[in-house]
Short mmCIF file of C-alpha atoms in Angstrom, two decimals:
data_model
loop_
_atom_site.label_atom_id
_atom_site.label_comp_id
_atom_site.label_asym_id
_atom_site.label_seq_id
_atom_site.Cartn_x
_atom_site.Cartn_y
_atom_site.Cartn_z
CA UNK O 406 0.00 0.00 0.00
CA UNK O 407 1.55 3.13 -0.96
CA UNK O 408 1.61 6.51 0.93
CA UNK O 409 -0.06 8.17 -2.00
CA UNK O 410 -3.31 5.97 -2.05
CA UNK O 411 -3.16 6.23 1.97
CA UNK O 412 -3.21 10.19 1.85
CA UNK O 413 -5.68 9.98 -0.74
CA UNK O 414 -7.91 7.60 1.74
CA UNK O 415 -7.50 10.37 4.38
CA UNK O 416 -8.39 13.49 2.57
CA UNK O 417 -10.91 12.05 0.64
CA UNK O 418 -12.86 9.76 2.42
CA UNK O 419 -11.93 9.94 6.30
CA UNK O 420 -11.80 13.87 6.18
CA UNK O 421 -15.62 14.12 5.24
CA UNK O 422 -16.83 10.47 6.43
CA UNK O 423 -14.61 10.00 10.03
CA UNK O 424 -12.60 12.90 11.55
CA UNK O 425 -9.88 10.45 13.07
CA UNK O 426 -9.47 7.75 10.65
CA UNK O 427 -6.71 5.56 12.52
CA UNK O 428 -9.45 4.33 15.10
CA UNK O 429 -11.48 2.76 12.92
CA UNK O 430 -11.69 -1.17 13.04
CA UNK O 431 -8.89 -2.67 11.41
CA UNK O 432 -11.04 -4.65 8.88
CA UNK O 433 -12.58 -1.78 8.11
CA UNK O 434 -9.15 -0.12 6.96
CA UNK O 435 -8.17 -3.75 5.37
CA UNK O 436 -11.04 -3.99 3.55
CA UNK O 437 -10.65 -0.34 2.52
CA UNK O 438 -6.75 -0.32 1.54
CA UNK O 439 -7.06 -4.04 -0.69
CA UNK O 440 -9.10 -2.25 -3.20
CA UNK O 441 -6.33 -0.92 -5.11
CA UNK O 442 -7.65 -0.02 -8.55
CA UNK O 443 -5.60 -1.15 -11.35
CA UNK O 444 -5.72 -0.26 -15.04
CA UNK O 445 -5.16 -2.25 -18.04
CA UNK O 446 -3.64 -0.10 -20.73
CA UNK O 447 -2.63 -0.60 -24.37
CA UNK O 448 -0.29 1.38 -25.60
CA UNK O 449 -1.49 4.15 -28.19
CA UNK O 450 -5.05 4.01 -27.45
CA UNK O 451 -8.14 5.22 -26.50
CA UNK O 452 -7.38 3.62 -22.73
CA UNK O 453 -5.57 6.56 -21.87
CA UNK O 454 -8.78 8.56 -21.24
CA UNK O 455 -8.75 5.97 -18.08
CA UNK O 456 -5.46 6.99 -16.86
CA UNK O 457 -6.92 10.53 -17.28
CA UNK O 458 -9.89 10.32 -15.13
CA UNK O 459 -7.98 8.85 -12.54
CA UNK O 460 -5.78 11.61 -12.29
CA UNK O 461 -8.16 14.23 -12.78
CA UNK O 462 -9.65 12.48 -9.49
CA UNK O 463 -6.42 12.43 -7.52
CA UNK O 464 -6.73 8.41 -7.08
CA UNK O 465 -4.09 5.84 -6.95
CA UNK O 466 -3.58 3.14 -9.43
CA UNK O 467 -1.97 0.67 -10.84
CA UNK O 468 -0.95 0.51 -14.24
CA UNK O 469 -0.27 -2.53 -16.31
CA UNK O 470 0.85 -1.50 -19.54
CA UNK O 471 0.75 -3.80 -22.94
CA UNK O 472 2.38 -3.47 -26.06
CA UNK O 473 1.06 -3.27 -29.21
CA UNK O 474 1.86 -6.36 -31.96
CA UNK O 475 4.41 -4.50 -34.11
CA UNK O 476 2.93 -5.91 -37.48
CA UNK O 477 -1.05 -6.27 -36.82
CA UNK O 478 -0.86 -3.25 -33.93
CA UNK O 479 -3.08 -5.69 -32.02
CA UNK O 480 -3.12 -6.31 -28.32
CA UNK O 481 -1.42 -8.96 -27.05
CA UNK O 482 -3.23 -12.16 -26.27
CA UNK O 483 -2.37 -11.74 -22.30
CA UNK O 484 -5.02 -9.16 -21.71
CA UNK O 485 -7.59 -12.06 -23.16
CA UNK O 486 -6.14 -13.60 -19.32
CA UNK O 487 -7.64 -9.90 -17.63
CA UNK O 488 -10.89 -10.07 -20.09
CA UNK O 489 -12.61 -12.26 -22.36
CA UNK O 490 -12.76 -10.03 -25.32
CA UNK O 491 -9.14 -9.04 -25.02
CA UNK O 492 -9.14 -5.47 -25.43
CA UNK O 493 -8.32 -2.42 -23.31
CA UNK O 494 -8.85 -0.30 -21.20
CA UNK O 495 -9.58 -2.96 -18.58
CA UNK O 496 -10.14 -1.62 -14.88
CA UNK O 497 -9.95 -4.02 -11.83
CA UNK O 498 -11.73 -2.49 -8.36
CA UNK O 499 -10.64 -5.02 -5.88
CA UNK O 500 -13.03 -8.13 -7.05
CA UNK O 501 -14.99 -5.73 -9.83
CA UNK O 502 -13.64 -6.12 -13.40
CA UNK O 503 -15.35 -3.42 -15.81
CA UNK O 504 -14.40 -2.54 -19.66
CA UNK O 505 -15.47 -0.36 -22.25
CA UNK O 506 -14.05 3.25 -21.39
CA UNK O 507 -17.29 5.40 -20.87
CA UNK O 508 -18.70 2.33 -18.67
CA UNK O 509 -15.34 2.40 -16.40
CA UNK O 510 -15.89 6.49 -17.06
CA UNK O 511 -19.57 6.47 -15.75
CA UNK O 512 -18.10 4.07 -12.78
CA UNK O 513 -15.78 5.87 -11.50
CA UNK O 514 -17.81 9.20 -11.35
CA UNK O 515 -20.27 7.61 -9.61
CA UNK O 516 -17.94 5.85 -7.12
CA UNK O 517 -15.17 8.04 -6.61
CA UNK O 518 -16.36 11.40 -7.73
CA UNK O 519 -18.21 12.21 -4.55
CA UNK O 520 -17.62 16.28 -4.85
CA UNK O 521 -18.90 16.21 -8.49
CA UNK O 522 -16.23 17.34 -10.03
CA UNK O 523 -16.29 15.89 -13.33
CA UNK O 524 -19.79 14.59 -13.46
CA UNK O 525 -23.05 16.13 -12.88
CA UNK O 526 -25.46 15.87 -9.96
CA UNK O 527 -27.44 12.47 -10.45
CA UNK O 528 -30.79 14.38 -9.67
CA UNK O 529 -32.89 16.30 -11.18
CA UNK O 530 -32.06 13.11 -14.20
CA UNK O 531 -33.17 15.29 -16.47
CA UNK O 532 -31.12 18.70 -15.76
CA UNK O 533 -29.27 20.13 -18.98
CA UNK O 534 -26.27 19.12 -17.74
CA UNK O 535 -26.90 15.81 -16.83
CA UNK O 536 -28.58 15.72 -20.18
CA UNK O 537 -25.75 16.44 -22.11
CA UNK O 538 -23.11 14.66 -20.12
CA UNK O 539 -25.28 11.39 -20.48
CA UNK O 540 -25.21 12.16 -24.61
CA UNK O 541 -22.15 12.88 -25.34
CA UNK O 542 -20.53 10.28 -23.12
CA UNK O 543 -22.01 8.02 -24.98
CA UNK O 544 -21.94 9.22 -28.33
CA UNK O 545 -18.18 9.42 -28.66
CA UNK O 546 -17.95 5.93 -29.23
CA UNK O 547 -21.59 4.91 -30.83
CA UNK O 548 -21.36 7.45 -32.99
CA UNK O 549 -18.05 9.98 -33.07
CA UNK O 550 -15.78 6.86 -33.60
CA UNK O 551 -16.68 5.11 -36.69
CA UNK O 552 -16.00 7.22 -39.05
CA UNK O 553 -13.27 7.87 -37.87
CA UNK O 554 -11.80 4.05 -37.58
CA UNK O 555 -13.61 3.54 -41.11
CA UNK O 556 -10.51 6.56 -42.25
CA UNK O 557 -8.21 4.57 -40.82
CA UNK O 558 -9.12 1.01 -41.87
CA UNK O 559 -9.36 2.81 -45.80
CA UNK O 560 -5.79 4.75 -45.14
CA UNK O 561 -4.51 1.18 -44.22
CA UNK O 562 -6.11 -0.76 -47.76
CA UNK O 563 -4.98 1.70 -49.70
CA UNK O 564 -1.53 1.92 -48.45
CA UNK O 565 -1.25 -2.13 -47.67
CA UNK O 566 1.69 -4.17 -49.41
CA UNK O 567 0.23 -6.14 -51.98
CA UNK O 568 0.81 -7.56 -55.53
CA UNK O 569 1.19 -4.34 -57.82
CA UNK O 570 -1.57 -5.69 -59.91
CA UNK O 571 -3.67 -5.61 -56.62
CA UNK O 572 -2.72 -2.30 -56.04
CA UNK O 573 -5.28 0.27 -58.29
CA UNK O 574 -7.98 -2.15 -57.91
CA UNK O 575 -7.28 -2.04 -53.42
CA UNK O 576 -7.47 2.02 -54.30
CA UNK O 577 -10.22 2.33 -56.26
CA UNK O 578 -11.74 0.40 -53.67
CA UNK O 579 -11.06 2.78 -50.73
CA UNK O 580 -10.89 6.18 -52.55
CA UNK O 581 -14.70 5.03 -53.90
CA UNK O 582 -15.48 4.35 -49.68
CA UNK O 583 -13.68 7.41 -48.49
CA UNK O 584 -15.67 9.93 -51.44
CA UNK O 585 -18.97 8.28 -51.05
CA UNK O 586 -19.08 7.34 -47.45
CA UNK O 587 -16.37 7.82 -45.15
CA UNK O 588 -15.45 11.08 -45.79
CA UNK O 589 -19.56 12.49 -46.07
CA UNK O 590 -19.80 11.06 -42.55
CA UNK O 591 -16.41 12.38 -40.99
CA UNK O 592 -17.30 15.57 -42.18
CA UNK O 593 -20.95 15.36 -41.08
CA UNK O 594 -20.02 14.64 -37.06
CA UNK O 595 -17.18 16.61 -37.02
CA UNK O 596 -19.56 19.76 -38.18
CA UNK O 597 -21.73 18.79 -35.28
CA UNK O 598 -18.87 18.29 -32.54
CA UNK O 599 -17.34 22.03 -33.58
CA UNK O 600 -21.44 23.18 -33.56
CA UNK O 601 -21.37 22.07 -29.86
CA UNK O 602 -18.24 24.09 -28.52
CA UNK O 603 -19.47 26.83 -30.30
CA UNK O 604 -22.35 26.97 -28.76
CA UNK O 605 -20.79 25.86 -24.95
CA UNK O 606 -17.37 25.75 -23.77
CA UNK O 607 -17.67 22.24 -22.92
CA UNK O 608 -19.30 19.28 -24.13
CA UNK O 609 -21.57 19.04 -20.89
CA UNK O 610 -22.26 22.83 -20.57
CA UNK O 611 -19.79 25.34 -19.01
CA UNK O 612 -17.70 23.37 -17.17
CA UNK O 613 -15.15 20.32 -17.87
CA UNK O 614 -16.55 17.12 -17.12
CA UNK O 615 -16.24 13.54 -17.90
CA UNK O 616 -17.45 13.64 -21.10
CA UNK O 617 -14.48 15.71 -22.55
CA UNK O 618 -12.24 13.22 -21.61
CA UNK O 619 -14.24 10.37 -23.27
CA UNK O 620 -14.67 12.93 -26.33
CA UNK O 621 -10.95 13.37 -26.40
CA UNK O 622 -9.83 10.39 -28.16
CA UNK O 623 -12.38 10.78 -31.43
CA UNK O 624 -11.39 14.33 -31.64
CA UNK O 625 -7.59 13.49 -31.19
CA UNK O 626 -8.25 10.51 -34.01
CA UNK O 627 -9.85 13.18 -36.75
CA UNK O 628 -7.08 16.05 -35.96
CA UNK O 629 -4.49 13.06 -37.80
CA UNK O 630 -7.03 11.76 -40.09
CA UNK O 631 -8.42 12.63 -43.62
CA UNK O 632 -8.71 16.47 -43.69
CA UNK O 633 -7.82 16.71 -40.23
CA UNK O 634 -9.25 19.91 -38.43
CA UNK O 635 -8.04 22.64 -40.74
CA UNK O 636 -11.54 24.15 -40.90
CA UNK O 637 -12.47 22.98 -37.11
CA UNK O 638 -11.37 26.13 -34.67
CA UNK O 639 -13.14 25.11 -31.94
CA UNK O 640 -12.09 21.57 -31.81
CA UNK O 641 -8.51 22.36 -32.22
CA UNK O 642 -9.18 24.60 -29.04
CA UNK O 643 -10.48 22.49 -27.19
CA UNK O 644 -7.62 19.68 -27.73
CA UNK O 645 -5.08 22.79 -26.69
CA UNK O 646 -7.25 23.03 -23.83
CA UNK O 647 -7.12 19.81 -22.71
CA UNK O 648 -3.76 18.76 -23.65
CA UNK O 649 -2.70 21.98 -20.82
CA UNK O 650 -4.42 20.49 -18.25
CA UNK O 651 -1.84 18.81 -15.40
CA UNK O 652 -4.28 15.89 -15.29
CA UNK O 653 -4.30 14.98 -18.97
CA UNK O 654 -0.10 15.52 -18.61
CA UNK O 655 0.18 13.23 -15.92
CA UNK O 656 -1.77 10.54 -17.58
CA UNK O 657 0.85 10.82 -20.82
CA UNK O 658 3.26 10.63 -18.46
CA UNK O 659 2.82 7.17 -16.83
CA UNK O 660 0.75 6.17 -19.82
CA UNK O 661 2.49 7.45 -22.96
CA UNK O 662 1.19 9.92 -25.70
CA UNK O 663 -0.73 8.90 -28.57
CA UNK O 664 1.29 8.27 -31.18
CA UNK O 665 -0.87 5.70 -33.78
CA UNK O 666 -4.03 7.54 -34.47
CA UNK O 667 -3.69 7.90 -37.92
CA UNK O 668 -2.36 4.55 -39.38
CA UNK O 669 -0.02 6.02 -42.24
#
């Protein structure tokens, strides 16, 4: 148990919950200390948001790191060992084992984020803010993200080593995807994302929340993709924004910087 998730215990939870925390039960503070949360992280992806919200809280972790396959840029088959499906980010909360990042996002507001500091009130349910926290923590992956994975999966055909006799026919292919499809729809959500922080300094309303760091990776992903965000002030604000804050540099840190959005 290290110092760090100790002071965190007594500022956080004993301050407000038990003015002398040392003469509580000992099971109690057992119990308390053996859920250290630990984090499952890929290299180069979307898992950092994780580390991110776990800074942003002040709360210790652990961080297990994996590396990328060099040739498929896959995750290794050991995180299959922490979850079924393989993939990351993975968090562990002493027996709990959640994935997909706005779940683990959504879990640790609720169970850590006690002040509300990065997540709204959970009543009135339907308060604007709440409102458009619950939206656009959820639409950065159901709807944000697969346009902008389909530009990367058509960067990756068109570029692939292949017979040269292959090669127009693999282009055609994904220049046909990118002008009818793929590029239509990039442009389409990434007109509504910079229609948002015109509109609202943040994603939720007026302050940072949660939901900027789960909408950080999709906007990240476009800036490095297709036309990137040449026409998008906003959204290239808001990444400056967020790429200042000590939080978001601390994650990088222990975590890494993204450094395979765009596939080329």
């Amino acid at each position: 148990m290290g110092d760090d998730r100790w002071s965190w215990w007594v500022t956080t939870v004993g301050r407000h919950a038990f003015p002398n925390p040392p003469s509580l039960p000992c099971t109690y503070l057992t119990t308390r200390i053996a859920r250290m949360l630990t984090v499952h992280h890929l290299d180069n992806s979307r898992s950092l948001r994780v580390l991110w919200m776990l800074e942003e809280l002040g709360l210790a972790y652990e961080l297990k790191q994996y590396a990328r396959d060099a040739k498929t840029m896959l995750a290794p088959p050991e995180l299959r060992q922490v979850h079924g499906l393989g993939k990351a980010p993975v968090l562990q909360d002493g027996t709990r084992v959640l994935a997909e990042s706005g779940a683990i996002l959504d879990y640790l507001a609720d169970s850590y984020d006690s002040e509300r500091v990065l997540s709204p009130a959970p009543l009135p349910a339907a308060s604007d803010e709440r409102m458009a926290y619950r939206y656009w923590l959820h639409y950065a992956e159901g709807s944000a993200m697969p346009p902008m994975l389909l530009t990367l999966v058509m960067s990756r055909i068109r570029n692939a080593p292949m017979p040269f006799f292959a090669k127009p026919i693999a282009r055609a292919i994904a220049d046909k995807a990118e002008k009818g499809f793929v590029g239509p729809q990039r442009r389409l959500h990434l007109d509504w994302m910079e229609q948002r922080l015109v509109e609202t300094p943040w994603f939720a309303g007026k302050r940072f929340t949660a939901a900027d760091i789960q909408m950080s990776f999709p906007i990240q992903a476009a800036a490095s993709r297709g036309d990137g965000l040449a026409d998008k002030p906003a959204l290239r604000g808001f990444l400056q924004r967020i790429e200042q804050r000590p939080g978001y540099q601390r994650a990088v840190a222990r975590g890494g910087s993204l450094q395979a959005l765009s596939g080329r």
